Amino acid sequence: MSLATAAQSLVGDYSVYGDMSDRIEALVAKQVDIYVPRRSNWLVMPWQPAVGSMGFYLFSEDREGQRRGREVLNGFLGPGVARLVSMPDEMLEGQLPPAWVDLGLTKATYIRRSQQVDRLDMLARLENLVATVAGRPATIEEIHPTHVDLLRDVRLAMLSQDGVGAQRLFDQLVLTGQLSAENIRFLTIELLACFGRWQEMADLPYIAVLMQARRPRVVTESMLQMVWATQVAVHLGLASVASVFASQDIVGRYTAILRSIEVPSTPQGRILAYLTALADDDAERQEAILRAVLDPDEAGALAALSAPAGSIVPEFEPDPEPEPDPEPEPEPEVAPIRLAFDEARYKRVVEIFLAEPLPGDADFAVQAVLDLGGHERAGDVLQVVRDWVSSGDVEPGRRLALDISALDDLVADVTSGWVAWAQRIGADEVWGDAATTLRNQYAGWQPLSELTADHVSLVADGVLGAIGTANEQQLRAGLDILCRVAADVVGHPSCALFTETVLEFLADQENMSSQVREAYGTLFEAILGAGPTVESYTEVLTRTSVLWDRIKARQHVDWALETLDTCAGASAPDPQVRNAFGAPVIHYLRSLDRLSRLQRVVTESLAEDFGLPAIPLPVVPAGDENVSSWSRLDGTVVGLYTLLPQALQRFSTRLKALCNPGEVVGNDDKTATAALTNLAERAEHLIVDTWHAAHQATGAIDQVRPKSQQILPRQKGVTGFLRALESSLEG
């Protein structure tokens, strides 16, 4: 079916447009002549839907085409001429002619003409638009990542524990010059914390300055873990936690961060906060920490800290107390609010201020709320100080004025939960702090898994509503949080719509980087592993197939194989749908030249999973460069530790097609068993799948075999295990 024929079926009889019919027909013909499919291009076409308004519509194959078309339309028409109204897919279902649907031009936006604008004037503007677009040469340009894309990819690399990739992307991001020195420092802290590089963090030349500065909550959380790792954990063999905490003077040295978060989100941070609350005799904070702990073992360990602790010998003897002066000078009395502020007891500062507000204490109260990163009564503090400024009781200097403005922004960005956040980011108003709000506050919201299906639907609608708007950059900056939450709730049927929405947003990214593809693969695996319904299974495979058609290329073969591997390893509620998804990918991979031996082996091992007969691979002569590295495994013991179901058999079959190992041994124990320890000691090559593992088991492996002698896959499937093994052989 040609585009011209399909366009005729959509437009119908041009005579219905009266004196404009010839001009409209020429407008359509010119666009049909220059249109190139599967390039995220777009068309402006007249259309009369069965249900809806007659007029011009923007059509495209995908969301990226809609975004590009909207940009051009806004430039030529502007808000005074027309308003662009998105058409949901469900509204278009059954209305578009079959010929038009067959071409895939099923994304649409209605161009609603303003009543003050003459229809001929609008047509003239559209004619100018098409003439301009037609006069441009069609070029395919490489997509260079923006700083927002780089920031997104840094965080996605951190989410997938790709230390090398995260550092490389971070260096590129710094070179863009788009981040302030302060934000570079904050992101450096997050990067080091993500990979447990605590001593490097402690050695940063500006770490002491950051402890005194105002900083995001995630940075404070990272610093708390640094204190635990470098100041407490290293001494735990000598004495109890409470004793080490006291002897190392943790409260005195790290006051600024120990009291700034009421209830930290990490177990290590909660221990430090609980010990600080004990030192402060803050029973309310102790109770709040205990209430937030869900693990009974952790709660018991925290409660035990309240018992009298032993002591350890200090590293240095304290200097002898100096002789007191015969007649010591009386120290000036310090106001309670000033004393609490100097001791970084910011919550106490707010309580004192609101109990007895005094204009002279406004500075302390505003700073305290900001240094806390927010307080449940932040709005009350702001209102009191605002009233004083209005009445003239407080004349703020430059710094206090800036702090009041910052407090105003903070109060405006405080969000009650997922629904409120999603509705605001999906609204027309630009929200420049949406990603920061999500990152700093989502841990304190009611979990998405506890929301009703209707509320989850509102969250999904808000995320979808932000796509293609000025807030989409904020959505991309918080994509790692959305992916993390989506993977966590994938087993809850009420959250299926949210998970599918995040998956769709991933698939629609203009810059489909390796980090985005990997995040998509992680979520894809989680959805299939949760046992989707036939409808959900069909939907996710269809979306993945569309994504593959978009990025299909030689350099993405490994991603395709990992995706097929995930699909083959999961249960299929509809085998025919699975075969329809995988068979075309297998055919494409077979058509490629210069695939590696590993890629050929994996492709043919997957063929039968998708209803295709495997093609025997030609025998490669000994000494060939394609098999030389694999031959190093001949006669050796190769071990695999993973909890991934059926992984050992698939791994062993593929490995034996590549070489002749003496033995392939697997283990899926969840505790430190003798069999696991024995495997860790005797295997000459040991792959440890930390993506699907039990903490106690990996700890047992670490005790007998250092990380440097373990092979840690970057990808999460059997194909990823083999790629990691290949890299270790070549390295």
Coordinates of C-alpha atoms in Angstrom, one line a residue, residues 126-580:
L126 CA 0.8 25.5 7.0
E127 CA 1.7 25.9 3.3
N128 CA 4.7 28.0 4.4
L129 CA 5.6 25.3 6.9
V130 CA 5.5 22.5 4.3
A131 CA 7.4 24.5 1.7
T132 CA 10.2 25.2 4.2
V133 CA 10.4 21.6 5.3
A134 CA 10.4 20.4 1.7
G135 CA 13.2 22.7 0.9
R136 CA 15.5 21.2 3.5
P137 CA 17.9 18.4 2.5
A138 CA 17.1 15.1 4.2
T139 CA 20.2 14.2 6.3
I140 CA 20.8 11.7 8.9
E141 CA 22.8 13.2 11.7
E142 CA 24.5 11.5 14.6
I143 CA 22.6 12.2 17.9
H144 CA 25.0 13.8 20.3
P145 CA 23.9 13.3 23.9
T146 CA 22.8 16.4 25.8
H147 CA 23.9 17.0 29.3
V148 CA 20.5 15.8 30.5
D149 CA 21.1 12.5 28.6
L150 CA 24.5 12.2 30.1
L151 CA 23.2 12.8 33.6
R152 CA 20.5 10.2 32.9
D153 CA 23.1 7.7 31.7
V154 CA 25.4 8.3 34.7
R155 CA 22.6 7.5 37.1
L156 CA 21.5 4.5 35.0
A157 CA 25.0 3.2 35.0
M158 CA 25.1 3.6 38.8
L159 CA 21.8 1.7 39.0
S160 CA 23.3 -1.2 37.0
Q161 CA 26.6 -1.1 39.0
D162 CA 28.6 -0.3 35.9
G163 CA 31.5 1.5 37.6
V164 CA 33.7 2.0 34.6
G165 CA 30.8 3.3 32.4
A166 CA 29.5 5.6 35.2
Q167 CA 32.9 7.2 35.6
R168 CA 33.4 7.6 31.8
L169 CA 30.0 9.3 31.5
F170 CA 30.6 11.4 34.5
D171 CA 33.8 12.8 33.0
Q172 CA 31.9 13.6 29.7
L173 CA 29.2 15.3 31.7
V174 CA 31.7 17.5 33.5
L175 CA 33.3 18.5 30.2
T176 CA 30.0 19.9 29.0
G177 CA 30.3 22.7 31.4
Q178 CA 26.6 22.5 32.3
L179 CA 27.0 21.5 35.9
S180 CA 28.0 23.9 38.7
A181 CA 31.0 23.1 40.9
E182 CA 28.7 22.4 43.7
N183 CA 26.6 19.9 41.7
I184 CA 29.8 18.2 40.4
R185 CA 30.8 17.7 44.1
F186 CA 27.4 16.3 45.0
L187 CA 27.4 13.9 42.0
T188 CA 31.0 12.8 42.9
I189 CA 29.8 11.8 46.3
E190 CA 26.9 9.8 44.9
L191 CA 29.2 8.1 42.4
L192 CA 31.7 7.1 45.1
A193 CA 29.0 5.9 47.4
C194 CA 27.3 3.8 44.7
F195 CA 30.4 1.7 44.3
G196 CA 31.4 1.6 48.0
R197 CA 34.5 3.8 47.5
W198 CA 34.3 5.1 51.1
Q199 CA 37.9 5.9 51.8
E200 CA 38.2 7.8 48.5
M201 CA 35.2 9.9 49.6
A202 CA 36.7 10.5 53.0
D203 CA 39.9 11.7 51.3
L204 CA 38.2 14.2 49.1
P205 CA 39.7 17.7 49.8
Y206 CA 36.3 19.3 50.2
I207 CA 34.5 16.6 52.2
A208 CA 34.8 18.7 55.4
V209 CA 33.3 21.7 53.6
L210 CA 30.4 19.7 52.3
M211 CA 29.6 18.5 55.8
Q212 CA 29.0 22.1 56.9
A213 CA 27.3 23.1 53.6
R214 CA 23.7 22.7 52.6
R215 CA 23.4 19.6 50.6
P216 CA 20.8 17.1 49.1
R217 CA 19.5 14.3 51.3
V218 CA 21.1 11.6 49.1
V219 CA 24.5 13.2 49.7
T220 CA 24.0 13.2 53.4
E221 CA 22.9 9.6 53.3
S222 CA 26.1 8.8 51.4
M223 CA 28.2 10.6 54.0
L224 CA 26.6 8.7 56.8
Q225 CA 27.7 5.4 55.1
M226 CA 31.2 6.8 54.7
V227 CA 31.4 7.5 58.4
W228 CA 30.2 4.0 59.2
A229 CA 32.7 2.4 56.8
T230 CA 35.8 4.4 57.7
Q231 CA 35.3 5.3 61.3
V232 CA 33.1 2.5 62.9
A233 CA 33.2 -0.7 60.8
V234 CA 37.1 -0.9 60.8
H235 CA 37.1 -1.1 64.7
L236 CA 34.2 -3.5 65.2
G237 CA 36.6 -6.4 65.9
L238 CA 37.9 -4.6 69.0
A239 CA 34.6 -3.7 70.7
S240 CA 30.9 -3.1 70.4
V241 CA 29.3 -0.6 68.0
A242 CA 28.3 1.7 70.9
S243 CA 31.9 1.6 72.3
V244 CA 33.5 2.4 69.0
F245 CA 30.9 5.2 68.5
A246 CA 31.9 6.7 71.8
S247 CA 35.6 6.2 71.6
Q248 CA 35.9 7.7 68.1
D249 CA 33.9 10.7 69.2
I250 CA 31.6 10.3 66.2
V251 CA 29.1 12.8 67.5
G252 CA 31.7 15.5 68.1
R253 CA 33.4 15.0 64.7
Y254 CA 30.3 14.6 62.5
T255 CA 27.6 16.6 64.2
A256 CA 26.6 18.3 61.0
I257 CA 25.4 15.2 59.3
L258 CA 24.3 13.0 62.2
R259 CA 21.4 15.2 63.1
S260 CA 20.3 16.4 59.7
I261 CA 18.2 13.4 58.8
E262 CA 15.6 12.2 61.3
V263 CA 15.5 8.6 60.0
P264 CA 18.1 7.6 57.4
S265 CA 17.2 5.1 54.7
T266 CA 20.2 2.7 55.1
P267 CA 20.8 0.3 58.0
Q268 CA 24.3 1.8 58.7
G269 CA 22.8 5.3 58.7
R270 CA 20.1 4.2 61.1
I271 CA 22.6 2.8 63.6
L272 CA 24.5 6.1 63.6
A273 CA 21.3 8.1 63.9
Y274 CA 20.1 5.9 66.8
L275 CA 23.3 6.2 68.7
T276 CA 23.2 10.0 68.1
A277 CA 19.6 10.0 69.5
L278 CA 20.8 8.1 72.6
A279 CA 23.6 10.6 73.1
D280 CA 21.1 13.5 72.7
D281 CA 18.6 11.7 75.0
D282 CA 16.1 12.2 72.1
A283 CA 13.5 9.5 72.8
E284 CA 11.2 10.7 70.1
R285 CA 13.9 10.2 67.4
Q286 CA 14.7 6.8 68.8
E287 CA 11.1 5.7 68.5
A288 CA 10.8 7.1 65.0
I289 CA 13.8 5.1 63.9
L290 CA 12.5 1.9 65.4
R291 CA 9.1 2.4 63.8
A292 CA 10.7 2.8 60.4
V293 CA 12.6 -0.5 60.6
L294 CA 10.8 -3.5 59.1
D295 CA 13.4 -6.1 59.7
P296 CA 12.9 -7.6 63.2
D297 CA 16.6 -8.5 63.5
E298 CA 17.7 -4.9 62.7
A299 CA 15.1 -3.6 65.2
G300 CA 16.4 -5.9 67.9
A301 CA 20.0 -4.9 67.2
L302 CA 19.0 -1.2 67.5
A303 CA 17.1 -1.7 70.7
A304 CA 20.1 -3.5 72.1
L305 CA 22.2 -0.4 71.6
S306 CA 20.3 1.2 74.5
A307 CA 21.9 -1.2 76.9
P308 CA 25.1 -0.1 78.8
A309 CA 28.0 -0.6 76.4
G310 CA 31.5 -1.8 77.1
S311 CA 34.5 0.3 76.4
I312 CA 37.7 0.1 74.3
V313 CA 41.0 1.6 75.1
P314 CA 41.4 4.9 73.4
E315 CA 44.2 5.2 70.9
F316 CA 45.7 8.1 72.8
E317 CA 45.6 9.0 76.4
P318 CA 43.8 12.3 77.0
D319 CA 45.8 15.2 78.1
P320 CA 45.6 15.9 81.9
E321 CA 42.9 18.3 82.9
P322 CA 44.4 21.7 83.5
E323 CA 44.2 23.2 87.0
P324 CA 41.1 25.4 87.3
D325 CA 41.5 29.1 87.7
P326 CA 41.0 30.1 91.3
E327 CA 38.2 32.5 90.3
P328 CA 36.8 31.4 86.9
E329 CA 35.1 34.1 84.9
P330 CA 31.3 33.4 84.6
E331 CA 30.4 32.3 81.0
P332 CA 27.8 34.4 79.3
E333 CA 24.4 32.8 79.1
V334 CA 23.6 31.4 75.7
A335 CA 20.0 31.4 74.4
P336 CA 18.6 27.8 74.1
I337 CA 17.9 28.3 70.3
R338 CA 21.4 29.5 69.7
L339 CA 22.8 26.6 71.7
A340 CA 20.7 24.1 69.8
F341 CA 21.7 25.6 66.4
D342 CA 25.4 25.5 67.3
E343 CA 25.1 21.8 68.2
A344 CA 23.3 21.2 64.9
R345 CA 20.1 20.1 66.6
Y346 CA 18.0 21.6 63.9
K347 CA 14.8 19.9 64.8
R348 CA 15.1 21.3 68.3
V349 CA 15.7 24.8 66.8
V350 CA 12.4 24.6 64.9
E351 CA 10.5 23.4 68.0
I352 CA 11.9 26.2 70.2
F353 CA 11.1 28.8 67.5
L354 CA 7.5 27.8 66.9
A355 CA 6.9 27.4 70.7
E356 CA 7.9 31.1 71.2
P357 CA 8.6 32.9 67.9
L358 CA 10.9 35.9 68.3
P359 CA 12.0 38.0 65.3
G360 CA 15.6 37.8 66.4
D361 CA 15.5 34.0 66.0
A362 CA 14.2 34.0 62.4
D363 CA 17.6 33.5 60.9
F364 CA 18.2 30.4 63.0
A365 CA 14.8 28.9 62.2
V366 CA 15.1 29.4 58.5
Q367 CA 18.6 28.0 58.3
A368 CA 17.6 25.0 60.5
V369 CA 14.7 24.0 58.2
L370 CA 17.0 24.3 55.1
D371 CA 19.8 22.3 56.7
L372 CA 17.3 19.6 57.6
G373 CA 16.4 19.5 53.9
G374 CA 12.8 20.1 55.0
H375 CA 10.6 19.7 58.1
E376 CA 7.0 18.8 58.6
R377 CA 6.4 22.4 59.9
A378 CA 8.5 24.2 57.3
G379 CA 5.4 26.0 56.0
D380 CA 4.6 27.3 59.5
V381 CA 8.2 28.7 59.9
L382 CA 7.9 30.3 56.5
Q383 CA 4.5 31.9 57.2
V384 CA 5.8 33.4 60.6
V385 CA 8.9 34.9 59.0
R386 CA 6.9 36.2 55.9
D387 CA 4.5 38.0 58.3
W388 CA 7.4 39.6 60.1
V389 CA 9.0 40.8 56.8
S390 CA 5.7 42.2 55.6
S391 CA 5.1 44.1 58.9
G392 CA 8.7 45.4 59.1
D393 CA 9.6 43.4 62.3
V394 CA 12.3 41.7 60.3
E395 CA 14.5 43.4 57.7
P396 CA 16.3 40.5 56.0
G397 CA 19.8 41.0 54.9
R398 CA 21.0 39.6 51.6
R399 CA 21.7 36.1 53.0
L400 CA 18.5 35.8 55.0
A401 CA 16.6 37.0 51.9
L402 CA 18.1 34.3 49.8
D403 CA 17.4 31.7 52.6
I404 CA 13.8 32.8 52.7
S405 CA 13.5 32.4 48.9
A406 CA 15.1 29.0 49.2
L407 CA 12.6 28.0 51.9
D408 CA 9.8 29.3 49.7
D409 CA 11.0 26.9 46.9
L410 CA 11.4 24.1 49.4
V411 CA 7.9 24.4 50.7
A412 CA 6.5 24.7 47.2
D413 CA 8.3 21.5 46.2
V414 CA 7.2 19.4 49.2
T415 CA 5.1 16.7 47.7
S416 CA 2.7 14.5 49.6
G417 CA 3.2 11.4 47.5
W418 CA 3.4 9.7 44.1
V419 CA 0.1 11.0 42.9
A420 CA 0.8 14.6 43.8
W421 CA 4.2 14.5 42.2
A422 CA 3.0 12.8 39.0
Q423 CA 0.1 15.2 38.5
R424 CA 2.4 18.2 38.9
I425 CA 5.1 17.0 36.5
G426 CA 2.4 16.0 34.0
A427 CA 0.7 19.5 34.1
D428 CA 1.4 22.3 31.7
E429 CA 3.4 24.4 34.3
V430 CA 7.2 24.0 34.1
W431 CA 8.6 22.4 37.2
G432 CA 12.3 22.8 37.3
D433 CA 12.9 20.8 40.5
A434 CA 10.7 17.8 39.7
A435 CA 13.7 15.3 39.5
T436 CA 15.3 16.7 42.7
T437 CA 12.0 16.4 44.5
L438 CA 11.5 12.8 43.4
R439 CA 15.1 11.9 44.4
N440 CA 14.9 13.5 47.8
Q441 CA 11.4 12.6 48.9
Y442 CA 10.2 9.4 47.2
A443 CA 11.7 7.2 50.0
G444 CA 9.3 8.9 52.5
W445 CA 6.2 8.5 50.4
Q446 CA 3.7 5.7 50.8
P447 CA 5.1 2.9 48.6
L448 CA 3.7 2.7 45.2
S449 CA 2.8 -1.0 45.8
E450 CA 0.4 0.1 48.6
L451 CA -1.6 2.5 46.4
T452 CA -4.9 1.5 44.8
A453 CA -5.0 0.7 41.1
D454 CA -6.8 4.0 40.5
H455 CA -4.1 6.0 42.2
V456 CA -1.4 4.1 40.3
S457 CA -3.3 4.9 37.1
L458 CA -3.1 8.6 38.0
V459 CA 0.7 8.3 38.5
A460 CA 1.1 6.6 35.2
D461 CA -1.0 9.3 33.5
G462 CA 1.1 12.0 35.0
V463 CA 4.3 10.4 33.7
L464 CA 2.8 10.0 30.3
G465 CA 1.6 13.6 30.4
A466 CA 5.1 14.9 31.0
I467 CA 6.4 13.2 27.8
G468 CA 6.8 15.7 25.0
T469 CA 6.5 18.7 27.4
A470 CA 9.0 21.1 29.0
N471 CA 9.1 18.7 32.0
E472 CA 10.3 15.8 30.0
Q473 CA 13.9 16.7 30.9
Q474 CA 13.1 16.4 34.5
L475 CA 11.5 13.0 33.8
R476 CA 14.7 11.9 32.2
A477 CA 16.8 13.1 35.0
G478 CA 14.8 11.0 37.4
L479 CA 14.6 7.9 35.1
D480 CA 16.8 5.8 37.4
I481 CA 14.4 6.2 40.3
L482 CA 11.4 5.4 38.1
C483 CA 13.2 2.2 36.8
R484 CA 14.2 1.2 40.4
V485 CA 10.6 1.6 41.6
A486 CA 9.1 -0.1 38.6
A487 CA 11.3 -3.1 39.1
D488 CA 10.4 -3.3 42.8
V489 CA 6.6 -3.2 42.2
V490 CA 6.6 -5.5 39.1
G491 CA 5.1 -8.3 41.1
H492 CA 2.1 -6.2 42.2
P493 CA -0.8 -6.5 39.6
S494 CA -2.1 -3.1 40.7
C495 CA 1.2 -1.5 39.5
A496 CA 1.3 -3.0 36.1
L497 CA 0.3 0.2 34.3
F498 CA 3.1 2.1 36.0
T499 CA 5.7 -0.5 35.0
E500 CA 4.5 -0.5 31.4
T501 CA 4.5 3.3 31.3
V502 CA 8.2 3.4 32.5
L503 CA 9.0 0.7 29.9
E504 CA 7.4 2.8 27.2
F505 CA 9.2 5.9 28.3
L506 CA 12.5 4.0 28.1
A507 CA 11.7 2.7 24.6
D508 CA 10.8 6.2 23.4
Q509 CA 14.2 7.8 24.4
E510 CA 15.6 9.7 21.5
N511 CA 19.2 8.9 22.5
M512 CA 19.0 5.1 23.0
S513 CA 22.3 4.7 24.9
S514 CA 23.6 1.4 26.2
Q515 CA 22.6 2.5 29.7
V516 CA 19.0 3.0 28.5
R517 CA 19.0 -0.3 26.7
E518 CA 20.3 -2.1 29.8
A519 CA 17.7 -0.5 32.0
Y520 CA 15.1 -1.6 29.5
G521 CA 16.5 -5.1 29.7
T522 CA 16.4 -5.2 33.5
L523 CA 12.7 -4.1 33.5
F524 CA 11.9 -6.5 30.7
E525 CA 13.3 -9.3 32.7
A526 CA 11.4 -8.3 35.8
I527 CA 8.1 -8.1 34.0
L528 CA 8.5 -11.6 32.4
G529 CA 9.7 -13.0 35.7
A530 CA 6.6 -11.8 37.5
G531 CA 4.3 -14.0 35.4
P532 CA 2.4 -11.5 33.3
T533 CA -1.0 -12.2 31.9
V534 CA -1.4 -13.1 28.2
E535 CA -2.4 -9.5 27.4
S536 CA 0.6 -8.0 29.3
Y537 CA 2.9 -10.5 27.8
T538 CA 1.8 -9.7 24.3
E539 CA 2.0 -6.0 25.0
V540 CA 5.6 -6.1 26.4
L541 CA 6.9 -8.3 23.6
T542 CA 5.2 -6.1 20.9
R543 CA 6.8 -3.0 22.4
T544 CA 10.2 -4.7 22.6
S545 CA 9.8 -5.8 19.0
V546 CA 9.1 -2.2 17.9
L547 CA 12.1 -1.0 19.9
W548 CA 14.3 -3.6 18.2
D549 CA 13.1 -2.5 14.7
R550 CA 14.1 1.0 15.7
I551 CA 17.7 0.2 16.9
K552 CA 18.3 -2.9 14.8
A553 CA 22.0 -2.8 13.9
R554 CA 25.2 -4.9 14.1
Q555 CA 26.4 -3.1 17.2
H556 CA 23.3 -4.0 19.1
V557 CA 23.5 -7.8 18.5
D558 CA 24.6 -8.5 22.1
W559 CA 21.5 -6.6 23.5
A560 CA 19.3 -8.6 21.2
L561 CA 20.8 -11.9 22.3
E562 CA 20.3 -10.9 26.0
T563 CA 16.7 -9.9 25.3
L564 CA 16.0 -13.2 23.6
D565 CA 17.8 -15.1 26.4
T566 CA 15.6 -13.4 28.9
C567 CA 12.5 -14.3 26.9
A568 CA 13.5 -17.9 26.4
G569 CA 14.3 -18.4 30.1
A570 CA 10.9 -17.1 31.3
S571 CA 7.6 -18.9 31.2
A572 CA 5.5 -18.0 28.1
P573 CA 1.7 -17.7 28.7
D574 CA 1.4 -17.7 24.8
P575 CA 4.2 -19.6 23.0
Q576 CA 2.9 -18.3 19.6
V577 CA 3.5 -14.7 20.7
R578 CA 6.9 -15.6 21.9
N579 CA 7.8 -17.3 18.6
A580 CA 6.5 -14.4 16.6

